[in-house]
Tab-separated table of C-alpha atoms and ligand atoms in Angstrom:
chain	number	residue	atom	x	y	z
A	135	UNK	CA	-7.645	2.321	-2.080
A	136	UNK	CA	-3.931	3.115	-1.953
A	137	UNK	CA	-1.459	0.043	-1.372
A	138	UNK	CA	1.946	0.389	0.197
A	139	UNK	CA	4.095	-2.470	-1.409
A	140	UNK	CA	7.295	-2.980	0.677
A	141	UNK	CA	10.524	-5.062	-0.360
A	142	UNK	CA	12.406	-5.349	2.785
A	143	UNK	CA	15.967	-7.035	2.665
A	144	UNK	CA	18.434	-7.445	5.308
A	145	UNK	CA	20.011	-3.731	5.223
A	146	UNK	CA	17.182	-2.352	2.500
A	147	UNK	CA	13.776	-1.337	2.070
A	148	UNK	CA	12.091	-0.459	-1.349
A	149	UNK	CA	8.301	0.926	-1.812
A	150	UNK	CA	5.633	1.860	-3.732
A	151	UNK	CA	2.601	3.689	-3.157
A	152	UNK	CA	0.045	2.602	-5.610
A	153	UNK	CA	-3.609	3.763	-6.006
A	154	UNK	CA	-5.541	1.173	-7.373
A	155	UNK	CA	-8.296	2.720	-8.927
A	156	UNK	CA	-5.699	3.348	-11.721
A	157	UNK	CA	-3.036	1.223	-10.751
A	158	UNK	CA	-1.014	4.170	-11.074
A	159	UNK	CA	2.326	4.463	-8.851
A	160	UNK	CA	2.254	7.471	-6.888
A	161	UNK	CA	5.648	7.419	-4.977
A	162	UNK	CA	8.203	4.838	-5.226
A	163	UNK	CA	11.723	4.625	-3.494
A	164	UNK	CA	13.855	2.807	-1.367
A	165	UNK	CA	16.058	2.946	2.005
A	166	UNK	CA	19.455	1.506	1.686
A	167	UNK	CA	22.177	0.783	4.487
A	168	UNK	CA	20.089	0.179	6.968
A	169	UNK	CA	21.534	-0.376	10.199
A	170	UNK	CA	24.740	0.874	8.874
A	171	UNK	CA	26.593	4.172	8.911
A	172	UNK	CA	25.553	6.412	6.141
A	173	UNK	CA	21.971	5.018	6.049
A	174	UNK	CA	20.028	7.293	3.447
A	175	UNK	CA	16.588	6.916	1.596
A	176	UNK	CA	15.993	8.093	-2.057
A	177	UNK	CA	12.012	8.859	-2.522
A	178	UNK	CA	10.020	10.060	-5.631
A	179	UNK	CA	6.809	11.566	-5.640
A	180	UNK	CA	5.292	14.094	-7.938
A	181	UNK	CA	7.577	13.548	-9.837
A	182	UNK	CA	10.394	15.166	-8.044
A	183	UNK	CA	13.067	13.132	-6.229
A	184	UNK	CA	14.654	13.803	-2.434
A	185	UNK	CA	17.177	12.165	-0.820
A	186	UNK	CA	17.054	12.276	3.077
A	187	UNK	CA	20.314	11.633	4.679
A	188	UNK	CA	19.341	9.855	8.460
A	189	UNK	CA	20.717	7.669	10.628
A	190	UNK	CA	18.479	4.540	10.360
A	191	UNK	CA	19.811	2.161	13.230
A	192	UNK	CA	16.654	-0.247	11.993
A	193	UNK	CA	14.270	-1.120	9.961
A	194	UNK	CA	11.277	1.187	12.032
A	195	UNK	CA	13.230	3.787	12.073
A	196	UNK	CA	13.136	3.435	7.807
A	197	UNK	CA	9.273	3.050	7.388
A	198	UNK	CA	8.934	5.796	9.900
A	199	UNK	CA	11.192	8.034	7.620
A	200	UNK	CA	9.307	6.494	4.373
A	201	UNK	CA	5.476	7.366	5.733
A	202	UNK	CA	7.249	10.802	6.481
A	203	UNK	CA	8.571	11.231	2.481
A	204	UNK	CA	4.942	10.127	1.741
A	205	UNK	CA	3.365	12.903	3.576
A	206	UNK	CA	6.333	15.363	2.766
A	207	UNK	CA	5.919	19.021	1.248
A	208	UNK	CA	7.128	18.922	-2.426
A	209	UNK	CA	7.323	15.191	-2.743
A	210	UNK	CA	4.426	14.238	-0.986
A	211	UNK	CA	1.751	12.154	-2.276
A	212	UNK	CA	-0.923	11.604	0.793
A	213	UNK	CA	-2.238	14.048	3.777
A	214	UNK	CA	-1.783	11.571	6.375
A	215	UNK	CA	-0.563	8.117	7.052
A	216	UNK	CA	-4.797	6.695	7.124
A	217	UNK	CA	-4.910	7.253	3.484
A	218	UNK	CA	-2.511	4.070	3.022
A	219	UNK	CA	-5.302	1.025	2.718
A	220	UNK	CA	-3.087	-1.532	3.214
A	221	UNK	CA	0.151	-2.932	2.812
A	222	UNK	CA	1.836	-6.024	0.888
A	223	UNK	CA	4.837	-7.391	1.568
A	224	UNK	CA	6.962	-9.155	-0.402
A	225	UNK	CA	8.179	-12.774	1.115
A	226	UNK	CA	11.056	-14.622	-1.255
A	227	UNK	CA	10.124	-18.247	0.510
A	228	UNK	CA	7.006	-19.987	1.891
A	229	UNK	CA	8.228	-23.803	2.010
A	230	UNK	CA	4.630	-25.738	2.303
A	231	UNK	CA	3.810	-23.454	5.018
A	232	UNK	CA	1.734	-20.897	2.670
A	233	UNK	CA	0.634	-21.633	-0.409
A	234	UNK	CA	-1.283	-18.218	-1.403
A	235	UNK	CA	-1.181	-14.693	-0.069
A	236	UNK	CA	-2.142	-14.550	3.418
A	237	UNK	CA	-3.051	-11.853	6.391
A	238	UNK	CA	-1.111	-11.033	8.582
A	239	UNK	CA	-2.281	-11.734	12.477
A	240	UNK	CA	0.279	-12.881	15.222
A	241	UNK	CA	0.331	-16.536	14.501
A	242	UNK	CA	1.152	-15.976	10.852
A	243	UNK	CA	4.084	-14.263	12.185
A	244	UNK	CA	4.917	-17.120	13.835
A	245	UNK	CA	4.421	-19.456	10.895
A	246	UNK	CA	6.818	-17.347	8.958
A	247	UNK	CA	9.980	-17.635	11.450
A	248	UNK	CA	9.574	-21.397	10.502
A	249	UNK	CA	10.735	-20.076	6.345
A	250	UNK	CA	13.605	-18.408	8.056
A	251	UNK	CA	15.801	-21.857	7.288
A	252	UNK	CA	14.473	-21.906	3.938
A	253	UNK	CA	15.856	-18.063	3.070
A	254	UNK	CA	18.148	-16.725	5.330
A	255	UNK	CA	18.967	-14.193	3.519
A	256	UNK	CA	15.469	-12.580	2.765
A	257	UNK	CA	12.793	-13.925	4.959
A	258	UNK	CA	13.994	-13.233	7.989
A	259	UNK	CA	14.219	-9.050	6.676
A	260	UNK	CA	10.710	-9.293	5.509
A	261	UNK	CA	9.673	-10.876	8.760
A	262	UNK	CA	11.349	-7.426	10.436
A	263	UNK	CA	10.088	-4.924	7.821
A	264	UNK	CA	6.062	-6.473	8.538
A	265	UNK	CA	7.088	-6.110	12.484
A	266	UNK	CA	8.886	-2.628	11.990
A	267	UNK	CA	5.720	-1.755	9.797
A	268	UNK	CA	2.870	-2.523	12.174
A	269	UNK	CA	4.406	-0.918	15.199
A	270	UNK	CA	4.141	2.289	13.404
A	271	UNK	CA	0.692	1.269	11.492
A	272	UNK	CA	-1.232	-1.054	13.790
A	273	UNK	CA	-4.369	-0.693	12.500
A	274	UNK	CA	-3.661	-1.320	8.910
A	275	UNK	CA	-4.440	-4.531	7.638
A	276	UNK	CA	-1.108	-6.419	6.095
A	277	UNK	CA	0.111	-9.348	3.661
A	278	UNK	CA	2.200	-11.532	2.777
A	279	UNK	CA	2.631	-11.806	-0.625
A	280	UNK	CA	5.391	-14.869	-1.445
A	281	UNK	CA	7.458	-15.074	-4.649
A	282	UNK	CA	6.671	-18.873	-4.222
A	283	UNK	CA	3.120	-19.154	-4.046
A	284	UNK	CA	2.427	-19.233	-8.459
A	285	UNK	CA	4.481	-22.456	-8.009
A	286	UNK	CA	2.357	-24.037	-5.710
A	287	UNK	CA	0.274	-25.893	-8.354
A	288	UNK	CA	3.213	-27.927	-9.682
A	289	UNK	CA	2.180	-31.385	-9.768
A	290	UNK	CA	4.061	-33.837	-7.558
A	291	UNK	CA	6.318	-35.204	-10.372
A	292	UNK	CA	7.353	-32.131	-11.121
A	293	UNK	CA	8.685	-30.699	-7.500
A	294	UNK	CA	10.236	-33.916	-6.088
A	295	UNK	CA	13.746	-34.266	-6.187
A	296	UNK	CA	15.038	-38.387	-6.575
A	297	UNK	CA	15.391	-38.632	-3.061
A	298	UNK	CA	13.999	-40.644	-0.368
A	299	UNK	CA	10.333	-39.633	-0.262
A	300	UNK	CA	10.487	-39.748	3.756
A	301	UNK	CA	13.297	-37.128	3.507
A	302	UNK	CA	11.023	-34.537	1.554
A	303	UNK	CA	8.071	-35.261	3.853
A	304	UNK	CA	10.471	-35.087	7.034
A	305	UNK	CA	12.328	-31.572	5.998
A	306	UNK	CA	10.492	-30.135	3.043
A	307	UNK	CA	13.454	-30.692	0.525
A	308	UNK	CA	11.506	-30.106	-2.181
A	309	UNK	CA	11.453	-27.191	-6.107
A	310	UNK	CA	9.624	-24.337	-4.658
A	311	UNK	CA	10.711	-22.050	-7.268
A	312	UNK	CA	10.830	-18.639	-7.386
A	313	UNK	CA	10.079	-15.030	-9.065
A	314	UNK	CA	6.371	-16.246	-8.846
A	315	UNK	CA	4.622	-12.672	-9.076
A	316	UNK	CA	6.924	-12.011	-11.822
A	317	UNK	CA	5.652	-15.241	-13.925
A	318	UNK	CA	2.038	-14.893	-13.132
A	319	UNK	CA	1.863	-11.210	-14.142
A	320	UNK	CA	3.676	-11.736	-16.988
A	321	UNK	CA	1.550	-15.011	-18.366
A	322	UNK	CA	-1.786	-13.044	-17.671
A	323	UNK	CA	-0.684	-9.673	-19.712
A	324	UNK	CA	0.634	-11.895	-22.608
A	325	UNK	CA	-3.065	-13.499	-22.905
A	326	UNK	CA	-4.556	-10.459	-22.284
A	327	UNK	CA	-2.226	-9.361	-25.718
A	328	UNK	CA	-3.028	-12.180	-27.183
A	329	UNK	CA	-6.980	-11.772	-26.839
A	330	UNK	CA	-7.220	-15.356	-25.287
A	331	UNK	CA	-8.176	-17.030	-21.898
A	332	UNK	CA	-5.499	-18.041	-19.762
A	333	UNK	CA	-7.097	-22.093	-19.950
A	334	UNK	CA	-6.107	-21.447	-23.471
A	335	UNK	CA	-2.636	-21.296	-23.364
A	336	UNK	CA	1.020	-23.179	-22.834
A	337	UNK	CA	3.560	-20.436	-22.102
A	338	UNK	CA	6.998	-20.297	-21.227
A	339	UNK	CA	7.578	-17.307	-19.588
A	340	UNK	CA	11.468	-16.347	-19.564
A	341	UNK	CA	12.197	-14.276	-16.131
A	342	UNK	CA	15.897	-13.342	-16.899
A	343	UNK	CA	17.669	-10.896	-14.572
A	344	UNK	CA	20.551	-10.903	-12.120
A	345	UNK	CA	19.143	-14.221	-10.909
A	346	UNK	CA	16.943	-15.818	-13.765
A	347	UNK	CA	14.337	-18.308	-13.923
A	348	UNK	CA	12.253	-19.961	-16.567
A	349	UNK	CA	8.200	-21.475	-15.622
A	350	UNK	CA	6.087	-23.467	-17.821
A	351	UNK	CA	2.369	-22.072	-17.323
A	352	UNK	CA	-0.313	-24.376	-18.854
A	353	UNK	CA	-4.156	-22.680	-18.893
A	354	UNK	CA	-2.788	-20.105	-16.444
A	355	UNK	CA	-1.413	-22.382	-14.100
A	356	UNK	CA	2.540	-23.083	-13.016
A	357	UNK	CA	3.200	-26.761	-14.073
A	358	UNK	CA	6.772	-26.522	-13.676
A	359	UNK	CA	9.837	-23.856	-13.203
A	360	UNK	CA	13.476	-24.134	-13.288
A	361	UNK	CA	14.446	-22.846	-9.980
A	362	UNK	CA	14.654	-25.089	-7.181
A	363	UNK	CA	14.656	-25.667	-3.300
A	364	UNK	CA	16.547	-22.204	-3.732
A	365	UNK	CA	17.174	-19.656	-6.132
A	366	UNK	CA	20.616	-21.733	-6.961
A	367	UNK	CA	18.942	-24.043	-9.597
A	368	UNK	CA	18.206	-23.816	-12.674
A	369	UNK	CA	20.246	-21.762	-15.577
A	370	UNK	CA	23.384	-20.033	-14.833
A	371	UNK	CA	23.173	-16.735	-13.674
A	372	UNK	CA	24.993	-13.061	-13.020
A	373	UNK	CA	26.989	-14.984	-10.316
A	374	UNK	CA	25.028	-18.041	-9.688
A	375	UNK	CA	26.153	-21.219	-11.107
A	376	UNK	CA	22.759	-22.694	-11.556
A	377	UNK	CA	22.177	-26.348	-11.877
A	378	UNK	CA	25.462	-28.786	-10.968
A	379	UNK	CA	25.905	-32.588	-10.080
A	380	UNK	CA	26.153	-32.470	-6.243
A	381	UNK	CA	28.962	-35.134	-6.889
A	382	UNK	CA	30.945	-32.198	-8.272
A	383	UNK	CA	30.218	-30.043	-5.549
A	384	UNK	CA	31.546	-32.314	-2.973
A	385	UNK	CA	35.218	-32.768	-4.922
A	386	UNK	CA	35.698	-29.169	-5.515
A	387	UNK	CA	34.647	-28.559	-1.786
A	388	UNK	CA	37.534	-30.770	-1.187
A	389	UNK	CA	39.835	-29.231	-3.766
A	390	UNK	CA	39.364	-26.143	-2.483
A	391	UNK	CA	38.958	-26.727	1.079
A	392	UNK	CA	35.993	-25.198	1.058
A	393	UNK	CA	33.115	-25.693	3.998
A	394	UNK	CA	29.430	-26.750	2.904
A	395	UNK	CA	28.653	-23.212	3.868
A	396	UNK	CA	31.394	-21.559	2.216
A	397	UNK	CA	31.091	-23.940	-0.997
A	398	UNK	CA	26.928	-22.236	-1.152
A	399	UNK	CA	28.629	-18.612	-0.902
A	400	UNK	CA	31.071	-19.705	-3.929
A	401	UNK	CA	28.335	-21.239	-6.136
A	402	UNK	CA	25.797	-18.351	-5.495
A	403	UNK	CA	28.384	-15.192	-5.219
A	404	UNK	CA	31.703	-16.505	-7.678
A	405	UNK	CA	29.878	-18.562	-10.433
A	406	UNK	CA	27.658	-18.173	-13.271
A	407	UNK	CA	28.365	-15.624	-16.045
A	408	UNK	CA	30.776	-13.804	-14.170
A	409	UNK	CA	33.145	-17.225	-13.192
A	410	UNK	CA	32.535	-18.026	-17.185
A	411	UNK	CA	33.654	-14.854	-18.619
A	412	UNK	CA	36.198	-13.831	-15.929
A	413	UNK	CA	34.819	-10.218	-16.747
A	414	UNK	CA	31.376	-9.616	-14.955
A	415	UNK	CA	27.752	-10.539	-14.183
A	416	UNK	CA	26.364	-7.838	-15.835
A	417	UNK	CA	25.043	-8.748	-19.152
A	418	UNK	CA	26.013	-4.969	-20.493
A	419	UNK	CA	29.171	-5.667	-20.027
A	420	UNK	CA	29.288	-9.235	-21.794
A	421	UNK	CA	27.789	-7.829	-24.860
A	422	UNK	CA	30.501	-5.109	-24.792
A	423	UNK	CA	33.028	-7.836	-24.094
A	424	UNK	CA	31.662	-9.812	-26.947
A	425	UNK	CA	31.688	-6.769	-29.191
A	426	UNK	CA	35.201	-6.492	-28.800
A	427	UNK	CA	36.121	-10.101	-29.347
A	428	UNK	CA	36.415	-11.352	-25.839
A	429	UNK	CA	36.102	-15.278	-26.485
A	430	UNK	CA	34.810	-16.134	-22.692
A	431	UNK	CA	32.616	-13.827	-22.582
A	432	UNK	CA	31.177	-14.961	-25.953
A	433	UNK	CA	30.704	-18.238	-24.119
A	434	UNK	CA	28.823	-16.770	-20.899
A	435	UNK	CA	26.537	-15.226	-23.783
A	436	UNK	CA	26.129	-18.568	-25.279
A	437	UNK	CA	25.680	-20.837	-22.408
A	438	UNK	CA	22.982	-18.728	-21.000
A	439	UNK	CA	21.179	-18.230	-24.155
A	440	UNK	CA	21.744	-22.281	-24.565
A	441	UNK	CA	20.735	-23.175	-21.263
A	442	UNK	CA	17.422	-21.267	-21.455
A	443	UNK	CA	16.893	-22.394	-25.124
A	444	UNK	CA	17.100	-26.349	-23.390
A	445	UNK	CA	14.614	-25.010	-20.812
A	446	UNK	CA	11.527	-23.729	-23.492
A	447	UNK	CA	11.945	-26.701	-25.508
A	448	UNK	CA	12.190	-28.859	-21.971
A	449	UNK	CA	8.772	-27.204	-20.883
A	450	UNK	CA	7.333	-27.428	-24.422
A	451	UNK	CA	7.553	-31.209	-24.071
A	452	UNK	CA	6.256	-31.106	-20.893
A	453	UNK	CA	3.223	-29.379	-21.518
A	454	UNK	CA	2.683	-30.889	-24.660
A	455	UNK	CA	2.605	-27.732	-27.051
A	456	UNK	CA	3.623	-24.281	-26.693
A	457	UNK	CA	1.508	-21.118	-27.536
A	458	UNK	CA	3.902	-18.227	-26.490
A	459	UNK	CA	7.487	-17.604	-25.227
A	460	UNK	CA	7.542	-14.729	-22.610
A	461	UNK	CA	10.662	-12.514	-22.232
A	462	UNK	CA	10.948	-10.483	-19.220
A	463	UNK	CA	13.407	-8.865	-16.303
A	464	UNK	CA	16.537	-6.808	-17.551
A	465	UNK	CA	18.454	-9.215	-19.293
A	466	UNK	CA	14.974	-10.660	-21.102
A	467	UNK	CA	13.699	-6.938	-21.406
A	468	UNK	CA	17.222	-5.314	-22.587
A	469	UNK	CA	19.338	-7.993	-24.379
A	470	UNK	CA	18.167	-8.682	-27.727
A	471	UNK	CA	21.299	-11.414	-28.231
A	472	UNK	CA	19.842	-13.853	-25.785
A	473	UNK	CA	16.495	-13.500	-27.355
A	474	UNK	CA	17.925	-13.951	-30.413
A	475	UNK	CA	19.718	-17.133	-29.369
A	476	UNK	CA	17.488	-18.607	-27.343
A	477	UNK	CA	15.001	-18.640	-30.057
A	478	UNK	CA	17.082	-19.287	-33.074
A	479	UNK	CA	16.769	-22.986	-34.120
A	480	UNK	CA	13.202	-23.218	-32.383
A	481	UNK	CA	11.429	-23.596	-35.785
A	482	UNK	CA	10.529	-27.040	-35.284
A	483	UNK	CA	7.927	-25.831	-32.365
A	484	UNK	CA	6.419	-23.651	-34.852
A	485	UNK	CA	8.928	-20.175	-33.695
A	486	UNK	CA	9.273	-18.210	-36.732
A	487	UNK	CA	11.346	-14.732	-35.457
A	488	UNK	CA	11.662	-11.199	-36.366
A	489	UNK	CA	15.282	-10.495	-35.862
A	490	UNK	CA	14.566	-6.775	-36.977
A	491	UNK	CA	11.502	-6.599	-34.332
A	492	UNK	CA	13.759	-7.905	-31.800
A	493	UNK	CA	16.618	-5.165	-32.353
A	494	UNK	CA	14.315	-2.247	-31.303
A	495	UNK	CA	15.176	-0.134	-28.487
A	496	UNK	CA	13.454	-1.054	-24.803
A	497	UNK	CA	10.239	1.203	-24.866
A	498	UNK	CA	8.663	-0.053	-21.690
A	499	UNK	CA	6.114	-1.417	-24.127
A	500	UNK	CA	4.610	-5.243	-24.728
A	501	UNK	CA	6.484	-6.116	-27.795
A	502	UNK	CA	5.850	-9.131	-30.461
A	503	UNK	CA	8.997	-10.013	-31.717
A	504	UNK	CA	7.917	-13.422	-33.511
A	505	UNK	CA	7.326	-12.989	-37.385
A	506	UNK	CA	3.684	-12.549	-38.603
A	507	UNK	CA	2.534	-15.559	-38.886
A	508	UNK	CA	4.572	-17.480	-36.359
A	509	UNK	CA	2.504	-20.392	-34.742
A	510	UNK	CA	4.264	-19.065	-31.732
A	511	UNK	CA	4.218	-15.596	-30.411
A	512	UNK	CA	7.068	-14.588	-29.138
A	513	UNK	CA	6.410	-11.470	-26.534
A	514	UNK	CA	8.836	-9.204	-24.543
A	515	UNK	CA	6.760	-8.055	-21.291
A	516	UNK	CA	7.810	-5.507	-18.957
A	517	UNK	CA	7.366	-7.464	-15.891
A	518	UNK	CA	5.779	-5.457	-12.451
A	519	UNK	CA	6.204	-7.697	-9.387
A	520	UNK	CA	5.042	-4.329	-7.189
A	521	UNK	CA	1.851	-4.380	-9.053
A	522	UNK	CA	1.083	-7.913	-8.442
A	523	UNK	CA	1.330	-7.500	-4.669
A	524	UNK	CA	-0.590	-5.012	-4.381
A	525	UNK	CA	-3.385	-6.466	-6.838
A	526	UNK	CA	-2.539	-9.263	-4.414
A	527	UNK	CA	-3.364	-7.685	-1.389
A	528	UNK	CA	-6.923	-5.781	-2.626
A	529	UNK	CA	-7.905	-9.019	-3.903
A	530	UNK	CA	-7.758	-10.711	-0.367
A	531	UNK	CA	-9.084	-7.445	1.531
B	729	ADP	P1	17.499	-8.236	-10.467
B	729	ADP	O1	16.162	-7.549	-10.299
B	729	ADP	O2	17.478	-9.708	-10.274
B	729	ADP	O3	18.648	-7.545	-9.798
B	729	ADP	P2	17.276	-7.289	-13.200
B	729	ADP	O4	16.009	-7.880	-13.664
B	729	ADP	O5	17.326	-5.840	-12.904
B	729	ADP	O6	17.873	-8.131	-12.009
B	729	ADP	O7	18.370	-7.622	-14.328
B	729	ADP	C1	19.682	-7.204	-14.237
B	729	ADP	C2	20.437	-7.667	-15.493
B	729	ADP	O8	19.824	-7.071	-16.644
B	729	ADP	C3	21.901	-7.271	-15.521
B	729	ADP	O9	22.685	-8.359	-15.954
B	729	ADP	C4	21.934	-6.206	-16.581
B	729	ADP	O10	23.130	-6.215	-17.262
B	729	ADP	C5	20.832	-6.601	-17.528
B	729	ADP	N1	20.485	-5.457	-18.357
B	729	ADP	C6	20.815	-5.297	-19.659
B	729	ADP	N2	20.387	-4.121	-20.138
B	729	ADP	C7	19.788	-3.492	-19.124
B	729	ADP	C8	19.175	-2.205	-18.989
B	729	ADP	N3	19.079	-1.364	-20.005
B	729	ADP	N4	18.669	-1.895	-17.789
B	729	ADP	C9	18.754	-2.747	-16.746
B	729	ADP	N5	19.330	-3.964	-16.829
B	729	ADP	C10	19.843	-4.335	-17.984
């Protein structure tokens, strides 16, 4: 069967065809200023690329144009639009509304607009791309596949915040986490490299990208993750400040005269690396800056690498033991300085790393990076969200 995965955002959609009887990605590619002038979609297929220029007033009017790239001469990877099995979509939020991947049937739909609060921001686009999608495929069977839902075993005392316990009942303020099929993929290929059950293993797995998160995963299973009731908490990130004492948000609202709205925008858009440094939010750049001697963003270097470090050794406690440390995501994938930091001083838990190992170029490959020997593994996995949705969705068809 062949999967159509689709990431739709509030003026984007991305996709990827993938056949599962190889789990091989046939066409991949994305739609970008949706509802805005200048709208254009960049598609690959057979291996060639194409870029088709169209006015795409909304988010129909995109998959239409995407099923057409699929189908198209040169790039074209199918004969007609009945050779797509299903489609996943990808849902950033599910509150305590969903807790696994579900079909999609009208009430579901109306079960989602309920998230909207909780991700205003993405939900609301998915919830358009699933409606634009089965007005032009009605008879294909869809799902939602939710970056929350690997977080959904979290034990009580590990998702409540200190508050009233009426409150979190009443309005669902509660750590949902996030980057879920990022975390679960990545745990399962590292046992899988390790030759070992799932049950068998305490993992930290280190998602670290634009926004980053870190996940404790005991036999398989999410015990506890360092995002929150939004993608805010946790470590800093590219522009996110991660966790703060809501005391201090409150004063500099004031001494900024700031809304509570407009205070949000600043912690999620100004903050982070890019406040620290003063440069960017692009970890490229904060190695270059650090190459040249550029003292803050040294610091953005070293209180994201110290930040994450606090979070393995935080999770190792928690589960009692720790098997493996997972990098993923661009920054965990690319940046061989955070590694390094995050998992210099870790002997104590039994890490023993390869600094040499850890230099080597990205090769798209599962790398060990921990010494021979090391009581720990330490792994770099390319992570595939795309693939888990659409392993997702065959699963539950
Ligand atoms: P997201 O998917 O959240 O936008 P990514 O996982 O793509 O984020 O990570 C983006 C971050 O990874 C950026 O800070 C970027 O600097 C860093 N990075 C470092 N090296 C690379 C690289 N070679 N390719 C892509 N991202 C890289």
């Amino acid at each position: 069967m062949k999967i159509l995965v689709v990431n739709a955002g509030s003026s984007s959609l991305k996709y990827q065809l993938i056949d599962m009887q190889n789990e091989k990605v046939l066409a991949k590619g994305g739609c970008e200023r949706i509802g805005i002038e200048g709208s254009f979609l960049k598609a690959k297929g057979n291996g060639q690329e194409k870029v088709y220029e169209k006015a795409m007033p909304n988010h129909k009017v995109a998959i239409e144009l995407v099923l057409h790239a699929l189908a198209d001469e040169g790039i074209g990877v199918i004969k007609s639009m009945d050779e797509i099995g299903a489609v996943g979509h990808r849902v950033v939020a599910s509150g305590e509304f969903f807790k696994k991947t579900t079909l999609v049937t009208p009430e579901v739909l109306k079960t989602l607009e309920e998230t909207f609060e909780l991700a205003p921001l993405h939900n609301p686009a998915a919830a358009t791309g699933v409606k634009a999608c089965m007005e032009v495929m009605p008879n294909t069977p869809m799902t939602l596949v939710f970056d929350t839902s690997f977080h959904a075993t979290m034990p009580e005392k590990a998702f409540l915040y200190g508050i009233d316990y009426e409150d979190y009942k009443k309005y669902g303020v509660r750590k949902y986490g996030a980057h879920g099929t990022s975390h679960k993929f990545v745990s399962a290929e590292a046992a899988k490299y390790l030759g070992k059950k799932p049950e068998q293993l305490k993992i930290v797995t280190c998602h670290l990208g634009n926004g980053s998160s870190i996940t404790a995963v005991d036999g398989g299973k999410c015990v506890d993750t360092s995002m929150g009731f939004t993608p805010l908490a946790g470590v800093l990130m590219g522009t996110r400040s991660g966790d703060i004492d809501a005391s201090a948000v409150e004063f500099l609202a004031r001494k900024k005269g700031l809304s509570h709205a407009d205070m949000i925008t600043y912690l999620n858009k100004q903050c982070g690396v890019a406040g620290i440094s003063g440069v960017s939010s692009d970890f490229r750049d904060l190695e270059a800056g650090y190459e040249r001697g550029d003292k803050r963003c040294a610091l953005a270097l070293e209180m994201f690498s110290y930040q994450t470090k606090r979070f393995v050794g935080a999770y190792a406690a928690a589960m009692g033991g720790l098997d493996c440390i997972v990098f993923t995501a661009g920054i965990g994938e690319n940046t061989p300085i955070v590694r390094e930091e995050v998992c210099s001083g870790l002997e104590f838990l039994g890490v023993q790393f390869d600094s040499e190992a850890n230099k080597k170029k990205n090769d798209g490959s599962i790398r060990e990076i921990s010494a021979k020997g090391s009581k720990v593994k330490v792994l770099i996995i390319p992570t595939n969200e795309e693939l888990v949705i659409a392993r997702e969705t065959a699963e539950l068809l």
